[in-house]
Tab-separated table of C-alpha atoms and ligand atoms in Angstrom:
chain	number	residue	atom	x	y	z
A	1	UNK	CA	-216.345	-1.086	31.018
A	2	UNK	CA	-218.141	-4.120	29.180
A	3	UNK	CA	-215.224	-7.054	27.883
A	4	UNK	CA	-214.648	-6.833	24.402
A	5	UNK	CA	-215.920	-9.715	22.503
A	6	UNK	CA	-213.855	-10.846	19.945
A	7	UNK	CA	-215.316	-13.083	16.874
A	8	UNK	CA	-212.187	-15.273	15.245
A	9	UNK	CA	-212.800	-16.832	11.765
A	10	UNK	CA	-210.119	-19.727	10.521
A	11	UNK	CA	-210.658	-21.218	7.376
A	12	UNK	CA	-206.795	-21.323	6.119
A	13	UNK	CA	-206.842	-24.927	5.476
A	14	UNK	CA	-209.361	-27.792	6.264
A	15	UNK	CA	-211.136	-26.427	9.132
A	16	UNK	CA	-213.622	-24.576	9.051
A	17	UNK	CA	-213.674	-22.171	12.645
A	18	UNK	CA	-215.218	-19.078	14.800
A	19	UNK	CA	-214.888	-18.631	18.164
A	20	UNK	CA	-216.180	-15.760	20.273
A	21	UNK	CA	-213.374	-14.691	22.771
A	22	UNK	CA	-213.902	-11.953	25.451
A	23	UNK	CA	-210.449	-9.720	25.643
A	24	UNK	CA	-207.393	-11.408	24.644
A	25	UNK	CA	-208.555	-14.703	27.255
A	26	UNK	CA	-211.216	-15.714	27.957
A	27	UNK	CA	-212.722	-18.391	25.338
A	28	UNK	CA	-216.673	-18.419	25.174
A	29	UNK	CA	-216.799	-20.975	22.303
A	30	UNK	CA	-214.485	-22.059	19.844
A	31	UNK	CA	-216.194	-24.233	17.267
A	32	UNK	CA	-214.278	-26.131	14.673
A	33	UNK	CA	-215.904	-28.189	12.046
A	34	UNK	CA	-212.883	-30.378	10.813
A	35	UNK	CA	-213.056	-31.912	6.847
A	36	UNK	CA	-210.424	-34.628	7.693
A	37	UNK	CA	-213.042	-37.190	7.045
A	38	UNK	CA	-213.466	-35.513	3.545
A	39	UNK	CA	-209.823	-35.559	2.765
A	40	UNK	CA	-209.236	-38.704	3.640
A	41	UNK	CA	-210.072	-40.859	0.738
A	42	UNK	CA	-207.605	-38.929	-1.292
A	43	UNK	CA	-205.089	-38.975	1.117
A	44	UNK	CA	-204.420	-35.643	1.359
A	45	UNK	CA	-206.162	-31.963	1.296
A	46	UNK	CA	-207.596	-31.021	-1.969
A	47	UNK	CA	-207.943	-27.417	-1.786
A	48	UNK	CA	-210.864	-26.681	-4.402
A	49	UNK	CA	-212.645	-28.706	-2.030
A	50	UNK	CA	-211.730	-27.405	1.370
A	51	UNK	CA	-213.188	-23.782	-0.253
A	52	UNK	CA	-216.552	-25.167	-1.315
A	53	UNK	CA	-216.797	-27.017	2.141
A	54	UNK	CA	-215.861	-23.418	3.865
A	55	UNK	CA	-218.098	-21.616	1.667
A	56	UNK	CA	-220.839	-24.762	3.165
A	57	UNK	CA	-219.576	-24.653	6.593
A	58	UNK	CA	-219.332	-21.300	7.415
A	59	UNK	CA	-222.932	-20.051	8.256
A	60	UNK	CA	-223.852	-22.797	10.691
A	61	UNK	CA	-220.435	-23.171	12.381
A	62	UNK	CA	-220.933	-19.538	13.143
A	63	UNK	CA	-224.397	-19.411	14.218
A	64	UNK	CA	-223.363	-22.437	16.779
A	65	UNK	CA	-220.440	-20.421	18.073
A	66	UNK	CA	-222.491	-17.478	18.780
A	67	UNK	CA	-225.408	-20.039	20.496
A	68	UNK	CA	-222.743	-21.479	22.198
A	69	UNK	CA	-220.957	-18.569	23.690
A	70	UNK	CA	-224.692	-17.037	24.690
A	71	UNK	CA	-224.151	-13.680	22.818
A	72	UNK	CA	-225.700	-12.467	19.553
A	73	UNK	CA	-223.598	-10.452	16.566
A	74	UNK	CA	-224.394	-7.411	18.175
A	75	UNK	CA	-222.736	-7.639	21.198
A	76	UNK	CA	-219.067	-8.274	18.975
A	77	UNK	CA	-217.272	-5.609	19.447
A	78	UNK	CA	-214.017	-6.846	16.922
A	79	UNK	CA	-213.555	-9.345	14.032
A	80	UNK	CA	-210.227	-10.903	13.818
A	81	UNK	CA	-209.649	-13.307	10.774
A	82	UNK	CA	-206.980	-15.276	9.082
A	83	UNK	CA	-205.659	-13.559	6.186
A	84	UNK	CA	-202.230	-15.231	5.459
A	85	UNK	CA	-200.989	-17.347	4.699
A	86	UNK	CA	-202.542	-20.898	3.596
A	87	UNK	CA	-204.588	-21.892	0.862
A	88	UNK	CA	-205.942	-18.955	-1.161
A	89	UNK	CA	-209.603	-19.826	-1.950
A	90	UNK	CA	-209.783	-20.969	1.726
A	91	UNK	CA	-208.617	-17.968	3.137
A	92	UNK	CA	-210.686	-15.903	0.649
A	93	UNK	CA	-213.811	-17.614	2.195
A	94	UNK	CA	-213.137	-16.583	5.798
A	95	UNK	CA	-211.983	-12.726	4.450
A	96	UNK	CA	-214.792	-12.144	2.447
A	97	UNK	CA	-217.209	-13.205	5.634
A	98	UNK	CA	-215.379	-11.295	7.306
A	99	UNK	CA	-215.270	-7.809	5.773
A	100	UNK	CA	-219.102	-8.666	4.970
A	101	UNK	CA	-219.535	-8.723	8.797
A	102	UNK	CA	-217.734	-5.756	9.452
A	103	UNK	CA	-219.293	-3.367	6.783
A	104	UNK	CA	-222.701	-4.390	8.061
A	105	UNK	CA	-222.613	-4.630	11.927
A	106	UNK	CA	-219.763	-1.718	11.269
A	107	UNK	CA	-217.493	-2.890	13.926
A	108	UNK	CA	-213.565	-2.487	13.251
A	109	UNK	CA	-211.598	-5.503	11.810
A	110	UNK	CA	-208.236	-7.112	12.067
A	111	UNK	CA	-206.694	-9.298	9.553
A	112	UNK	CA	-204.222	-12.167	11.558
A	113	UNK	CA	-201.386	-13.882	10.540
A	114	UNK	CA	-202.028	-17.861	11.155
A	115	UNK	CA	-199.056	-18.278	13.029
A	116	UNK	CA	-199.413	-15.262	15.100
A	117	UNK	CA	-202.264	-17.305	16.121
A	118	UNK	CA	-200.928	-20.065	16.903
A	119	UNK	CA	-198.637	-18.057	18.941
A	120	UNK	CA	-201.516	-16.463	20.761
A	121	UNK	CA	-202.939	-20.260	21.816
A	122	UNK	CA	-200.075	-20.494	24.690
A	123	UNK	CA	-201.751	-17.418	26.442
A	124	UNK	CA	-204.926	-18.354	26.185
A	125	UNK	CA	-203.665	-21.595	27.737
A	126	UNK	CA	-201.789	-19.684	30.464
A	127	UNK	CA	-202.693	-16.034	31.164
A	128	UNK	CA	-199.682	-15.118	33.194
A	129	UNK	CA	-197.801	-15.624	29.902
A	130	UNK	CA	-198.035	-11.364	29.026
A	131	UNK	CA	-195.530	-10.947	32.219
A	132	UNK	CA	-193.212	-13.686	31.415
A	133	UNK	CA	-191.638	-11.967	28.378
A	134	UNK	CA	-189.719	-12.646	26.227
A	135	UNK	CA	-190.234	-16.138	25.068
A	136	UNK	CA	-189.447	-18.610	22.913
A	137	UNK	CA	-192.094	-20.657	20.769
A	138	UNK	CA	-191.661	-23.823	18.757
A	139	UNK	CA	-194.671	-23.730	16.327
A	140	UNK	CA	-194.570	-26.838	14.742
A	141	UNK	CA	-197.836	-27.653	12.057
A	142	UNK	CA	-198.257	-29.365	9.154
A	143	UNK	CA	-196.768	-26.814	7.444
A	144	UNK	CA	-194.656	-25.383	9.342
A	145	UNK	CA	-191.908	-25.439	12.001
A	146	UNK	CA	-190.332	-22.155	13.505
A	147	UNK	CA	-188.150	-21.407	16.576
A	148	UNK	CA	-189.718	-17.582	17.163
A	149	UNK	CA	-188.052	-15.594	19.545
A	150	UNK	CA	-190.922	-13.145	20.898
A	151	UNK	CA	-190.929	-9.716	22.741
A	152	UNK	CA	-194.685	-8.551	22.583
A	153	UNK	CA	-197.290	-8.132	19.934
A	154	UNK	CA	-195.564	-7.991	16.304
A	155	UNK	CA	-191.924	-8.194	17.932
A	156	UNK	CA	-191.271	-11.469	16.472
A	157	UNK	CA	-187.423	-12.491	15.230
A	158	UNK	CA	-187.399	-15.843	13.250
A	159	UNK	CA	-184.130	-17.899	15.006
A	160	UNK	CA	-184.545	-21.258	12.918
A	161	UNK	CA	-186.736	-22.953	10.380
A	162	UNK	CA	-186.654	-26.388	8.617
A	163	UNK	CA	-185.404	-26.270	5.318
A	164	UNK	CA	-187.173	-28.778	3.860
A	165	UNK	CA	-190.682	-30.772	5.253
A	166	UNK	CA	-192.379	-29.345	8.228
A	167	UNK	CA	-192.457	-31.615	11.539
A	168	UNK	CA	-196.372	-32.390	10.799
A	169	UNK	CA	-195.306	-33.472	7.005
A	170	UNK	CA	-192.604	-35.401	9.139
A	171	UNK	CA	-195.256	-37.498	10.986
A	172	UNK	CA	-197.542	-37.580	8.217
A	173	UNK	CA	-195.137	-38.407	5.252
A	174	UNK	CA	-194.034	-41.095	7.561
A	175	UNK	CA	-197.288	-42.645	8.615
A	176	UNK	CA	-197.980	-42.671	4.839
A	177	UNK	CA	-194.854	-44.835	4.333
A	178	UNK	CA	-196.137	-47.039	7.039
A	179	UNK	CA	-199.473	-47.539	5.264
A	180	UNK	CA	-201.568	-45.560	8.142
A	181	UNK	CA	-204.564	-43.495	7.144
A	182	UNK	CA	-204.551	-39.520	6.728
A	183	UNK	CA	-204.090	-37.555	8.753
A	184	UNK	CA	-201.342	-39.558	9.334
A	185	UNK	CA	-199.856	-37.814	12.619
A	186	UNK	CA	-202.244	-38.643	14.923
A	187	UNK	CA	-202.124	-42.377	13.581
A	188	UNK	CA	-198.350	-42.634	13.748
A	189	UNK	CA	-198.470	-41.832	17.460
A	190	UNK	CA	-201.372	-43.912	18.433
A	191	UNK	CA	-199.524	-47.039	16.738
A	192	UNK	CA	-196.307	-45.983	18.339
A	193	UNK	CA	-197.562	-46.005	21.767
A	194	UNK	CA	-196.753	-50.084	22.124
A	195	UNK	CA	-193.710	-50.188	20.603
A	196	UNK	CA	-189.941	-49.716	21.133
A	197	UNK	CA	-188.310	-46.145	20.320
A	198	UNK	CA	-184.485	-47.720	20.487
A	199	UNK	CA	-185.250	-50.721	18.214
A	200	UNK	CA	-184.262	-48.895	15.405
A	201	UNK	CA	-181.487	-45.477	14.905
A	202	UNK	CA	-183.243	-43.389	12.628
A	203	UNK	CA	-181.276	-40.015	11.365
A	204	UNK	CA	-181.519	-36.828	13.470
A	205	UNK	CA	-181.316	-34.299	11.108
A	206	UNK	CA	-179.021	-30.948	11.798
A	207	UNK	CA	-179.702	-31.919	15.871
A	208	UNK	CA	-176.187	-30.503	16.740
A	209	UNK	CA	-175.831	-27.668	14.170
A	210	UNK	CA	-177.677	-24.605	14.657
A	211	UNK	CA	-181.419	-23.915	15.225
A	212	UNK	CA	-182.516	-24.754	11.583
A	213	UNK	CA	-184.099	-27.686	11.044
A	214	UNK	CA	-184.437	-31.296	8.405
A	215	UNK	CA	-186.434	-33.667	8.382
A	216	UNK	CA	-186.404	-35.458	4.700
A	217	UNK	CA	-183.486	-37.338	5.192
A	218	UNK	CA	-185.594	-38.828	7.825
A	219	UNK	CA	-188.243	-39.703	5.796
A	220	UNK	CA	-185.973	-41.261	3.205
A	221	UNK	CA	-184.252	-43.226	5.887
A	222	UNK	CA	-187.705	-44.840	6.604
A	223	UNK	CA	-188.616	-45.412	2.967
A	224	UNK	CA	-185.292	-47.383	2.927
A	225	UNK	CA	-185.607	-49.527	6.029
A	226	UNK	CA	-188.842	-50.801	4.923
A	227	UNK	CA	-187.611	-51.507	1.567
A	228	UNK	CA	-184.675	-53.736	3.304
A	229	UNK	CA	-187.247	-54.797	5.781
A	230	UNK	CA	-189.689	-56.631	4.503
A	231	UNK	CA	-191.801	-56.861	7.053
A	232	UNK	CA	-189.681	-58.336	9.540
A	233	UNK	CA	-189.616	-55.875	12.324
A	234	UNK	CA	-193.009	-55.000	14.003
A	235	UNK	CA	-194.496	-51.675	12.602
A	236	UNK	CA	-195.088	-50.515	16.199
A	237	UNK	CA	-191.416	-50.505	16.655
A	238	UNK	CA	-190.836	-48.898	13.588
A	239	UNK	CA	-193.069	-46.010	14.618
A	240	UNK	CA	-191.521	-45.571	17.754
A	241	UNK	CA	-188.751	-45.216	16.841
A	242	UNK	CA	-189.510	-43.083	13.444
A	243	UNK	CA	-191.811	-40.347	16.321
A	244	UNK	CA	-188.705	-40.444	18.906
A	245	UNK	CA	-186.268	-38.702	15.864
A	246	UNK	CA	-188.671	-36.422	15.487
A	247	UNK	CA	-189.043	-35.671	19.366
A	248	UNK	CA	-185.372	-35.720	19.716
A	249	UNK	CA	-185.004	-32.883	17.281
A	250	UNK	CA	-187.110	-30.810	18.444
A	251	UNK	CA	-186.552	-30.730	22.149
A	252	UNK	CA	-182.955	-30.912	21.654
A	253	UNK	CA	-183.348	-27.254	19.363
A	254	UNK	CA	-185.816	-25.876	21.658
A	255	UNK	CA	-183.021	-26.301	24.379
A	256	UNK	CA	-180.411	-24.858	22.029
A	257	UNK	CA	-182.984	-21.898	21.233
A	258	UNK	CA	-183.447	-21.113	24.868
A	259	UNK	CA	-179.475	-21.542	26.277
A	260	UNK	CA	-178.895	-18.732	22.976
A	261	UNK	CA	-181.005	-16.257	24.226
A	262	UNK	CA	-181.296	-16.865	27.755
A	263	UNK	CA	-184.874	-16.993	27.883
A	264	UNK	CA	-186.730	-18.593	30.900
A	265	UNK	CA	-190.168	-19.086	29.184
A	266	UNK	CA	-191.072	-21.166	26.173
A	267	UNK	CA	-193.987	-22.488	24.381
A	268	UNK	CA	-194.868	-25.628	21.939
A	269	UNK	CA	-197.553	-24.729	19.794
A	270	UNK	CA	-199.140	-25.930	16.623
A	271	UNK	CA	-200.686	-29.041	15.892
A	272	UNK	CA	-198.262	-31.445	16.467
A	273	UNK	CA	-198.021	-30.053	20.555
A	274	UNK	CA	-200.300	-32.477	20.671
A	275	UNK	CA	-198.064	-35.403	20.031
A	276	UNK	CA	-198.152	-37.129	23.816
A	277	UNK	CA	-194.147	-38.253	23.761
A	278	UNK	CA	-193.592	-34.594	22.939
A	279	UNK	CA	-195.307	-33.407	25.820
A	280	UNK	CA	-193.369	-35.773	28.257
A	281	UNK	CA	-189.704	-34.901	26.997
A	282	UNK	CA	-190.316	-30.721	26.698
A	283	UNK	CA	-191.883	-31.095	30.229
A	284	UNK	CA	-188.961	-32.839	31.366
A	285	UNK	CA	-186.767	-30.573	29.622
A	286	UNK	CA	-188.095	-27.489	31.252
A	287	UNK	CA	-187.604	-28.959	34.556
A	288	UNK	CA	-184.445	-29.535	33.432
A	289	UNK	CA	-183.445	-26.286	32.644
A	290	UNK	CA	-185.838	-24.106	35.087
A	291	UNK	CA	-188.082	-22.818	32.398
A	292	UNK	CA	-191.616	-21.525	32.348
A	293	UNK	CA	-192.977	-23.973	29.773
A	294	UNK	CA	-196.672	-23.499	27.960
A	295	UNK	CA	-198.286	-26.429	25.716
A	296	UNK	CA	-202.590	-25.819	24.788
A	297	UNK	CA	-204.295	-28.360	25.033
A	298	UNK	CA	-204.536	-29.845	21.732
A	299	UNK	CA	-208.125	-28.116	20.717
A	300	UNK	CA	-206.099	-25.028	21.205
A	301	UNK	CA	-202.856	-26.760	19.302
A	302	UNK	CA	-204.665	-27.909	16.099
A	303	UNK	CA	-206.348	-25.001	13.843
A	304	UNK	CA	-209.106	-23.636	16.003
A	305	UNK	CA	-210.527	-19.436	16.051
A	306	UNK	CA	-209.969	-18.526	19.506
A	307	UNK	CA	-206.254	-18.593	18.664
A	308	UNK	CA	-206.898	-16.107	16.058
A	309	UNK	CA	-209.329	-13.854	18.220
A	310	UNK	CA	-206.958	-13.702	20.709
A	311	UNK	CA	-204.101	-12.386	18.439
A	312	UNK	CA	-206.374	-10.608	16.906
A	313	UNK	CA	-207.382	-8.516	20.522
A	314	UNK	CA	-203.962	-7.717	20.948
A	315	UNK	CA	-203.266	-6.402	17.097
A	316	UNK	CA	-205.998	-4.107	17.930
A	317	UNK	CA	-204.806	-3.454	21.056
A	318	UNK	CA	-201.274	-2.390	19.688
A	319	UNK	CA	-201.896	-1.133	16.036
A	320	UNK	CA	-205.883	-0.704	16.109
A	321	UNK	CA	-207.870	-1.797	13.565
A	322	UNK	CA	-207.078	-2.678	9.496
A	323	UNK	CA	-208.737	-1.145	6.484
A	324	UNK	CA	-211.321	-3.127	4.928
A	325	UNK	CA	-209.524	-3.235	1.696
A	326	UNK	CA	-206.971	-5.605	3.236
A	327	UNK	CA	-205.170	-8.086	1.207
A	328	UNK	CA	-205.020	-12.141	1.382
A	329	UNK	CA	-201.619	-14.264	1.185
A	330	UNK	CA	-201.112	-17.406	0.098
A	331	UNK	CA	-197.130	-17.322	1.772
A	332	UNK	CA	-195.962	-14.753	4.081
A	333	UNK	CA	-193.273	-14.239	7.155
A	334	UNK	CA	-194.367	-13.679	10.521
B	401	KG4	O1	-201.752	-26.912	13.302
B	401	KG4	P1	-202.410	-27.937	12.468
B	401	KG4	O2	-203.780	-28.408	12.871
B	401	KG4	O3	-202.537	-27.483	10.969
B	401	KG4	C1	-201.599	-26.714	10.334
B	401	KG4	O4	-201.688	-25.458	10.456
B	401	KG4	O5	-200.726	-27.323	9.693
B	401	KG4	O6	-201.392	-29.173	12.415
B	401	KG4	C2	-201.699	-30.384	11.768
B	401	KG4	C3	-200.481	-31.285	11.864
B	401	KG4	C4	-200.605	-32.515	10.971
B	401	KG4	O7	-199.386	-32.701	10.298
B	401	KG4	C5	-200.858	-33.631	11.989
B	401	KG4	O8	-200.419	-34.885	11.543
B	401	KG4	C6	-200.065	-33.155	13.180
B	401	KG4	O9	-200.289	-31.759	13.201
B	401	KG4	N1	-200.524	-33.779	14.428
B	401	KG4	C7	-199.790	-34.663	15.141
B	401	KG4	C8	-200.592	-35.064	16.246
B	401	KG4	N2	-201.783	-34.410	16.159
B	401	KG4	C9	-201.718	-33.623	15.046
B	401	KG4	N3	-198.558	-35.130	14.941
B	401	KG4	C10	-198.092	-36.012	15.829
B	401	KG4	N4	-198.784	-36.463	16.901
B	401	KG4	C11	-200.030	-36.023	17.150
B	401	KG4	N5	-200.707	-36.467	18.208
């Protein structure tokens, strides 16, 4: 039988994304037409404009991902889009495509929970992932940061959360502090690349209670030392060391996560898997302990489509499809 072709729409935040994915792995394209540069000047996303921009985007971006992939609308056999949560009159841009698409090429639909999607990006990254169940995932965003215990499609238990700013929000909050342009994440790492983690003992919030996690106390901390500072110590240094509390926490409850249940396989997932020191220390953690370890690459880390075609194959796999009347979510659980 012909591969199912899967078309993924994203547009719960600032990107804009399709992707045409055959089955549950194989990406054909996965376009992504990012609006950082738009939401830079005011230092943040402004969401009335990340709709307009999708409502801009969302033609062209998908006429390049079918040109891209080589394959025209009719040879989609499923649409899988974002439908919770994120920002509502972003999401409502990507939905409303979507059923559109679905009514008139009348080809069944799923609606996709972004972090099931983000979940999805370690198999596409590593198809041998279906037999190593159950895992553990770390999904750690911008907006969010989640130790998921998984068993299959929708067998999900939530182990640990943060309880106040995301790890992303960490970086990005932080790089803020430090005077470093939005998206601040990215920046944060770049600068702390030269400088000394161990220069400076910034709080690790929660790192020896539980699996839930904290990282404002961290932020404060920094808001603090540079108050005291004054410039004195070199902001490479204070980076460093600022991104290594971060790291420390999460590895450190990853391992916690995985000794509690006993699993052997993990993933990092989300946009900040694409934080370099992070890589380094969960790869040498998973040595460590044995485990099969997963981190995308970071297209596949950072918002992207194919993530959310590939979940999307395997809700339709397991539940078939949705009914077009389905609704959109600004918050939901997994
Ligand atoms: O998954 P994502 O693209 O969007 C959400 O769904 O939130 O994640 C974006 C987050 C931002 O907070 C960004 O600063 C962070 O991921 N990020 C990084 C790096 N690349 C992206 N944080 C640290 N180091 C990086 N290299």
């Amino acid at each position: 039988a012909a591969k199912m072709r899967v078309l993924g729409i994203e547009t719960s935040c600032d990107e804009t994304s399709v992707a045409i994915v055959e089955e549950g792995e194989r990406v054909l394209s996965n376009i992504v037409a990012s609006q950082v540069d738009l939401h830079a000047r005011y230092g943040g996303i402004v969401p009335e404009v990340a709709s307009r921009h999708h409502v801009e985007r969302f033609i062209p971006v998908m006429c390049e991902a079918l040109a891209s992939a080589k394959t025209t609308l009719d040879d989609v056999g499923l649409i899988a889009v974002t439908n919770r949560p994120g920002l509502l009159g972003a999401l409502l841009v990507g939905v409303s495509a979507a059923k559109a698409l679905a009514m008139a090429l009348r080809r069944p639909i799923v609606a996709v929970h972004h972090l099931e999607g983000h979940l999805y990006s370690a198999f596409l990254a590593d198809n041998t992932l279906y037999e190593r169940l159950p895992l553990v995932a770390l999904i750690v965003s911008g907006g969010h940061t989640q130790l998921v215990w998984m068993e299959g499609y929708g067998r999900y238990a939530l182990l640990g959360a943060t309880r106040d700013d995301a790890a992303g929000e960490a970086f990005d909050k932080g790089a803020r502090l430090l005077g470093l342009p939005y998206p601040g994440g990215p920046n944060l790492s770049k600068l702390a690349e030269g400088g000394d983690p161990s220069r400076i003992s910034f709080p690790r919030g929660m790192i020896s209670e539980g699996l839930d996690f904290s990282f404002s106390g961290l932020k404060t901390a920094l808001r603090t030392f540079l108050e005291k500072d004054q410039g004195a110590t070199s902001l490479a240094d204070i980076a460093a060391s600022y991104e290594a509390a971060i790291v420390d926490v999460l590895v450190a409850k990853l391992r916690r996560a995985l000794q509690a249940t006993g699993a052997k396989t993990a993933c990092v997932v989300g946009g900040v898997a694409a934080n370099r020191l992070l890589q380094r220390r969960m790869r040498a953690m998973a040595v460590e302990e044995g485990l099969h370890l997963v981190m995308p690459e970071p297209t596949l880390c950072t918002d992207n489509a194919a993530m959310i075609a590939a979940a999307g194959y395997w809700r339709y796999r397991t539940c078939g499809a949705d009914a077009l009347s389905f609704d959109t979510l600004a918050t939901a659980p997994l």
